[in-house]
Short mmCIF file of C-alpha atoms and ligand atoms in Angstrom, two decimals:
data_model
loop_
_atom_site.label_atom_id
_atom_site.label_comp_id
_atom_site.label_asym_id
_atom_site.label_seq_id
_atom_site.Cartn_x
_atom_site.Cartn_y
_atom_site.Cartn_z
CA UNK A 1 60.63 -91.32 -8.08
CA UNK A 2 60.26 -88.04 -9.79
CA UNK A 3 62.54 -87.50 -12.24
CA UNK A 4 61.14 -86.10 -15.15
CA UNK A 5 60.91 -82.05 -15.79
CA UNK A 6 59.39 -82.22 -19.02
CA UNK A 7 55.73 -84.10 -20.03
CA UNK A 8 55.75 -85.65 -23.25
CA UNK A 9 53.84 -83.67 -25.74
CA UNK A 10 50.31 -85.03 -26.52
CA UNK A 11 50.46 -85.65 -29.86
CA UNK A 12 53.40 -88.46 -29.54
CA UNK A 13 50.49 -90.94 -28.54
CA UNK A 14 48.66 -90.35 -31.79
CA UNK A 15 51.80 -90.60 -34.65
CA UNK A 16 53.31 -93.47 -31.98
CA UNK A 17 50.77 -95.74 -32.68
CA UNK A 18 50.06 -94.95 -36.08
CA UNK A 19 52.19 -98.16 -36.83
CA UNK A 20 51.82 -100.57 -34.59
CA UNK A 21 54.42 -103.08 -36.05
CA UNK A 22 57.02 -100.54 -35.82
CA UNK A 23 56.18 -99.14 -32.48
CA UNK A 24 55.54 -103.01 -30.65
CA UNK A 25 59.30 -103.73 -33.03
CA UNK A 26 60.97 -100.32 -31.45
CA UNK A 27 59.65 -101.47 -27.86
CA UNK A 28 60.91 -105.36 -27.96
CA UNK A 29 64.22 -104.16 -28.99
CA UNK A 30 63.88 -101.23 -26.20
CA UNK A 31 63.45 -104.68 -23.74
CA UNK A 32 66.37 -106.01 -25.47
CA UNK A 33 68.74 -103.08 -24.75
CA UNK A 34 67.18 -102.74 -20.88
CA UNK A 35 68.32 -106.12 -20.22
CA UNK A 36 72.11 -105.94 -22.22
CA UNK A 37 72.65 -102.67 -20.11
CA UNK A 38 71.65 -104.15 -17.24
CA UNK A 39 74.06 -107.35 -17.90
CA UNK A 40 77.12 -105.21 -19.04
CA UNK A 41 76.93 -103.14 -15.65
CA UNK A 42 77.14 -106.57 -13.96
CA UNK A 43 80.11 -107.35 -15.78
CA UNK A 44 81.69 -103.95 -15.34
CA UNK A 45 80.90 -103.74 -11.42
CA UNK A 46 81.20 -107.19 -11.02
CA UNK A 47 83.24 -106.41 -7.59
CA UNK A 48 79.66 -104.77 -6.52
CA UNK A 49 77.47 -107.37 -4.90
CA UNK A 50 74.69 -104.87 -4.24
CA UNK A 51 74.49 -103.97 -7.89
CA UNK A 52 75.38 -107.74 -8.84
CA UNK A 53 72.32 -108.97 -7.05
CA UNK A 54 69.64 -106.11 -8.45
CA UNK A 55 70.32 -105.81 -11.68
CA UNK A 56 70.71 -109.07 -12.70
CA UNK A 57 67.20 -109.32 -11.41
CA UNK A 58 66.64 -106.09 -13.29
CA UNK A 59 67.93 -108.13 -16.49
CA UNK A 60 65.73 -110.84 -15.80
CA UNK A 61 62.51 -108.96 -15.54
CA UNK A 62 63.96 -107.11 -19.13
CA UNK A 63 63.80 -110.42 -20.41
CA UNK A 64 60.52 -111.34 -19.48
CA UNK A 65 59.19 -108.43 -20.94
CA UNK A 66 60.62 -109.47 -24.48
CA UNK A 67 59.37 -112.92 -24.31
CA UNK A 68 56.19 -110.55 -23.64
CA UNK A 69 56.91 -108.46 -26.80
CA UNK A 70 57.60 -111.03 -29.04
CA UNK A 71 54.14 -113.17 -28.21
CA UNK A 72 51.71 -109.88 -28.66
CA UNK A 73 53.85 -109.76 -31.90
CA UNK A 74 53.35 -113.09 -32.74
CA UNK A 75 49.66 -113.09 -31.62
CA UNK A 76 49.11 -109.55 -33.49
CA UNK A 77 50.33 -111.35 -36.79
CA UNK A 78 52.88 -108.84 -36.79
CA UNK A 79 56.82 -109.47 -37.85
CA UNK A 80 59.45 -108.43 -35.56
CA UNK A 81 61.77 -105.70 -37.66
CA UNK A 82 65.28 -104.65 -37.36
CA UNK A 83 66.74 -102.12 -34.36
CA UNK A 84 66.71 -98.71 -35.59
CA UNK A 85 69.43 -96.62 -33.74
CA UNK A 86 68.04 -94.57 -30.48
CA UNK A 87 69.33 -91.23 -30.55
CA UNK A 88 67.34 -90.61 -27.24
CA UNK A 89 69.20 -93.12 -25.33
CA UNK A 90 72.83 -91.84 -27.27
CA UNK A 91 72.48 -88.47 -26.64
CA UNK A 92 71.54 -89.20 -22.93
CA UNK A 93 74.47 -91.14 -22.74
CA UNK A 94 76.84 -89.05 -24.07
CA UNK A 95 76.82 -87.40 -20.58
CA UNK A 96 78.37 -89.94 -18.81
CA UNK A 97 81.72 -88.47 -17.71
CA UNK A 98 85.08 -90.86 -18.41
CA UNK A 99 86.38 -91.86 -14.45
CA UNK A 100 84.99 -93.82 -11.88
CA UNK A 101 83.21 -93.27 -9.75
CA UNK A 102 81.14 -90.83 -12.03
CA UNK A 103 81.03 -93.17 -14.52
CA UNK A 104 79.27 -95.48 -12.97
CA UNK A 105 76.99 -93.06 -10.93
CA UNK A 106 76.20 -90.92 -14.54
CA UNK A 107 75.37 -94.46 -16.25
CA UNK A 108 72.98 -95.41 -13.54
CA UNK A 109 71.37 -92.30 -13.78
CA UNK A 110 71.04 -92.42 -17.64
CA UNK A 111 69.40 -95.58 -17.21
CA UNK A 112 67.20 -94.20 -14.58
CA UNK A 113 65.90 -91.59 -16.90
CA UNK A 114 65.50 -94.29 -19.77
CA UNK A 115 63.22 -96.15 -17.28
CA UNK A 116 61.49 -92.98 -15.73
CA UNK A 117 60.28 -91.94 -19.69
CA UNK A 118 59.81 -95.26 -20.64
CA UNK A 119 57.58 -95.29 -17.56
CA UNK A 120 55.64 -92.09 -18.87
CA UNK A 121 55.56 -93.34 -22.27
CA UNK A 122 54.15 -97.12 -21.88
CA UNK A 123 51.44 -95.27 -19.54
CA UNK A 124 50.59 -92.96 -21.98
CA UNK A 125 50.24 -95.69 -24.25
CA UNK A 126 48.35 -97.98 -21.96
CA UNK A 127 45.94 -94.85 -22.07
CA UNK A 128 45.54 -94.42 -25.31
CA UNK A 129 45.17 -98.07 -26.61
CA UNK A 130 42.13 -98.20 -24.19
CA UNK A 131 40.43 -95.26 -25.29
CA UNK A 132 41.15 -96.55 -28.81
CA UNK A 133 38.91 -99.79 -27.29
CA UNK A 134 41.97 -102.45 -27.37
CA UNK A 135 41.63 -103.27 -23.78
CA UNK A 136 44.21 -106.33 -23.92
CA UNK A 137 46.95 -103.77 -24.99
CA UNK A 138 45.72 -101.31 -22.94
CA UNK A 139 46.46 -103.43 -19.68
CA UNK A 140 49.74 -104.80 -20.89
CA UNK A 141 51.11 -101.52 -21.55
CA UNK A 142 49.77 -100.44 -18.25
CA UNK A 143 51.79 -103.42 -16.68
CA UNK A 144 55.29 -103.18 -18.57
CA UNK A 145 55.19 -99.33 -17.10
CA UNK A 146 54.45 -99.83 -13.32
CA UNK A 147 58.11 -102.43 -13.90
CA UNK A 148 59.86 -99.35 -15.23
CA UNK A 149 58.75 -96.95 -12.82
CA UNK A 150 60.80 -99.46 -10.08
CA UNK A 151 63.33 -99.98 -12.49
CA UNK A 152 64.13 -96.27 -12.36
CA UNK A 153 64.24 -96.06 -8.55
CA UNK A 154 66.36 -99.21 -8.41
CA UNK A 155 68.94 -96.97 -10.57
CA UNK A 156 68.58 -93.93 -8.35
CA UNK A 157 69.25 -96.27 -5.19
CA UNK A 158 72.50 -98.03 -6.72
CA UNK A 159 73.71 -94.26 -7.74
CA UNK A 160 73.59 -93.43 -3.97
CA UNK A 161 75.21 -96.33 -2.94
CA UNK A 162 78.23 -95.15 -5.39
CA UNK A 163 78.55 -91.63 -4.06
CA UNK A 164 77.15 -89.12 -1.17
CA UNK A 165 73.68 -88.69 -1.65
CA UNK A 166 73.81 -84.67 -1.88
CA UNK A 167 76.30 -85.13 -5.11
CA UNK A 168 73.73 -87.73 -6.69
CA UNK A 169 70.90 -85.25 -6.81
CA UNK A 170 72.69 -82.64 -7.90
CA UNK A 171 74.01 -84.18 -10.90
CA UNK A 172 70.38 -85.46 -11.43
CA UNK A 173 70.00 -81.84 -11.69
CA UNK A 174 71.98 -81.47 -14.24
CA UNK A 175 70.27 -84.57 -15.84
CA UNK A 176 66.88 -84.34 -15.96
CA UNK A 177 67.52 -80.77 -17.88
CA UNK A 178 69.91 -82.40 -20.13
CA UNK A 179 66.99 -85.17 -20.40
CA UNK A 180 64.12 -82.55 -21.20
CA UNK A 181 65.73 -81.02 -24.28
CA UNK A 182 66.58 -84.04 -25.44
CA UNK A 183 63.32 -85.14 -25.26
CA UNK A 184 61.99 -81.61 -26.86
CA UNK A 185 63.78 -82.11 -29.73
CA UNK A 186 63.15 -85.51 -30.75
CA UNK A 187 61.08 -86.08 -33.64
CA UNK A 188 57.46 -87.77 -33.38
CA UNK A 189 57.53 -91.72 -34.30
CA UNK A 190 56.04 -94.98 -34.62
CA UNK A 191 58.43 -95.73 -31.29
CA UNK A 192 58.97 -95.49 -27.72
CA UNK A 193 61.63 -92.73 -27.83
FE1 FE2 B 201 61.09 -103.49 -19.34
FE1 FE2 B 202 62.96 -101.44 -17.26
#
């Protein structure tokens, strides 16, 4: 899926990885909230076996991606550090409107544009850490983002299941430019977003 209007700016790739502690730290804990959003949906829709069934799969794969995150950490000789807040991910959701069934369509969208820049941002990194000549990062980044480019269409496909197609993409509209200046304004850093 295509969901992003705006490319991130070249010069995240450089100050992202100019600390690599902070920016492997920021992405566990990135897994970490994937897979919690994932399992709170499944406890909010639990009367929704279609979204039972994918996103605790979803959660699962999250998961595996932190035990992931905390080996290259541990292999890197690098310690884990605390959650910073994500004011990319707040903002975003902000939008989510208050009754159902917009609620739950807006939060799966959210979370498909959390996946869809996550998606752009891991590959960016998987290209950079190879031209920096780290190979082993450079094809485990390139791995974690082909997961969160399905991720993001498993989010778009659940929001259509919750409403009439034509009303999903227009509020994905409204979205992805809601997404870009959020994006725009958000201050370079050893992180994913
Ligand atoms: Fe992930
Ligand atoms: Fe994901």
């Amino acid at each position: 899926v295509k969901l992003l209007r705006l490319a991130t700016d070249p010069a995240w790739s450089e100050t992202s990885r100019r600390d690599l502690a902070a920016l492997l730290s920021d992405h566990l804990h990135c897994e970490r909230k994937a897979a919690e959003n994932a399992l709170s949906l499944v406890r909010r829709y639990a009367a929704r076996p279609a979204l039972v069934a994918r996103l605790t799969r979803l959660a699962h794969e999250e998961t595996s991606h932190l035990v992931q995150m905390a080996a290259l950490l541990e292999e890197r000789g690098l310690s884990l550090r605390a959650d910073t807040p994500n004011h990319y991910a707040r903002a975003l959701l902000a939008e989510v409107r208050p009754n159902e069934p917009e609620r739950l369509v807006d939060a799966l969208l959210c979370a498909a544009f959390i996946e869809a820049r996550s998606h752009e941002r891991l590959s960016l990194l998987a290209e950079a850490f190879g031209r920096d000549g780290d190979p082993t990062l450079a094809d485990f980044y390139a791995a974690l983002a082909s997961a969160e480019d399905r991720h993001a269409e498993i989010y778009v496909e659940l929001a259509q299941d919750a409403m009439p197609a034509a009303e999903v993409a227009a509020r994905l509209e409204v979205l992805a430019a809601r997404e870009a200046a959020i994006i725009a304004a958000l201050p370079h850093a050893s992180r994913v977003h």
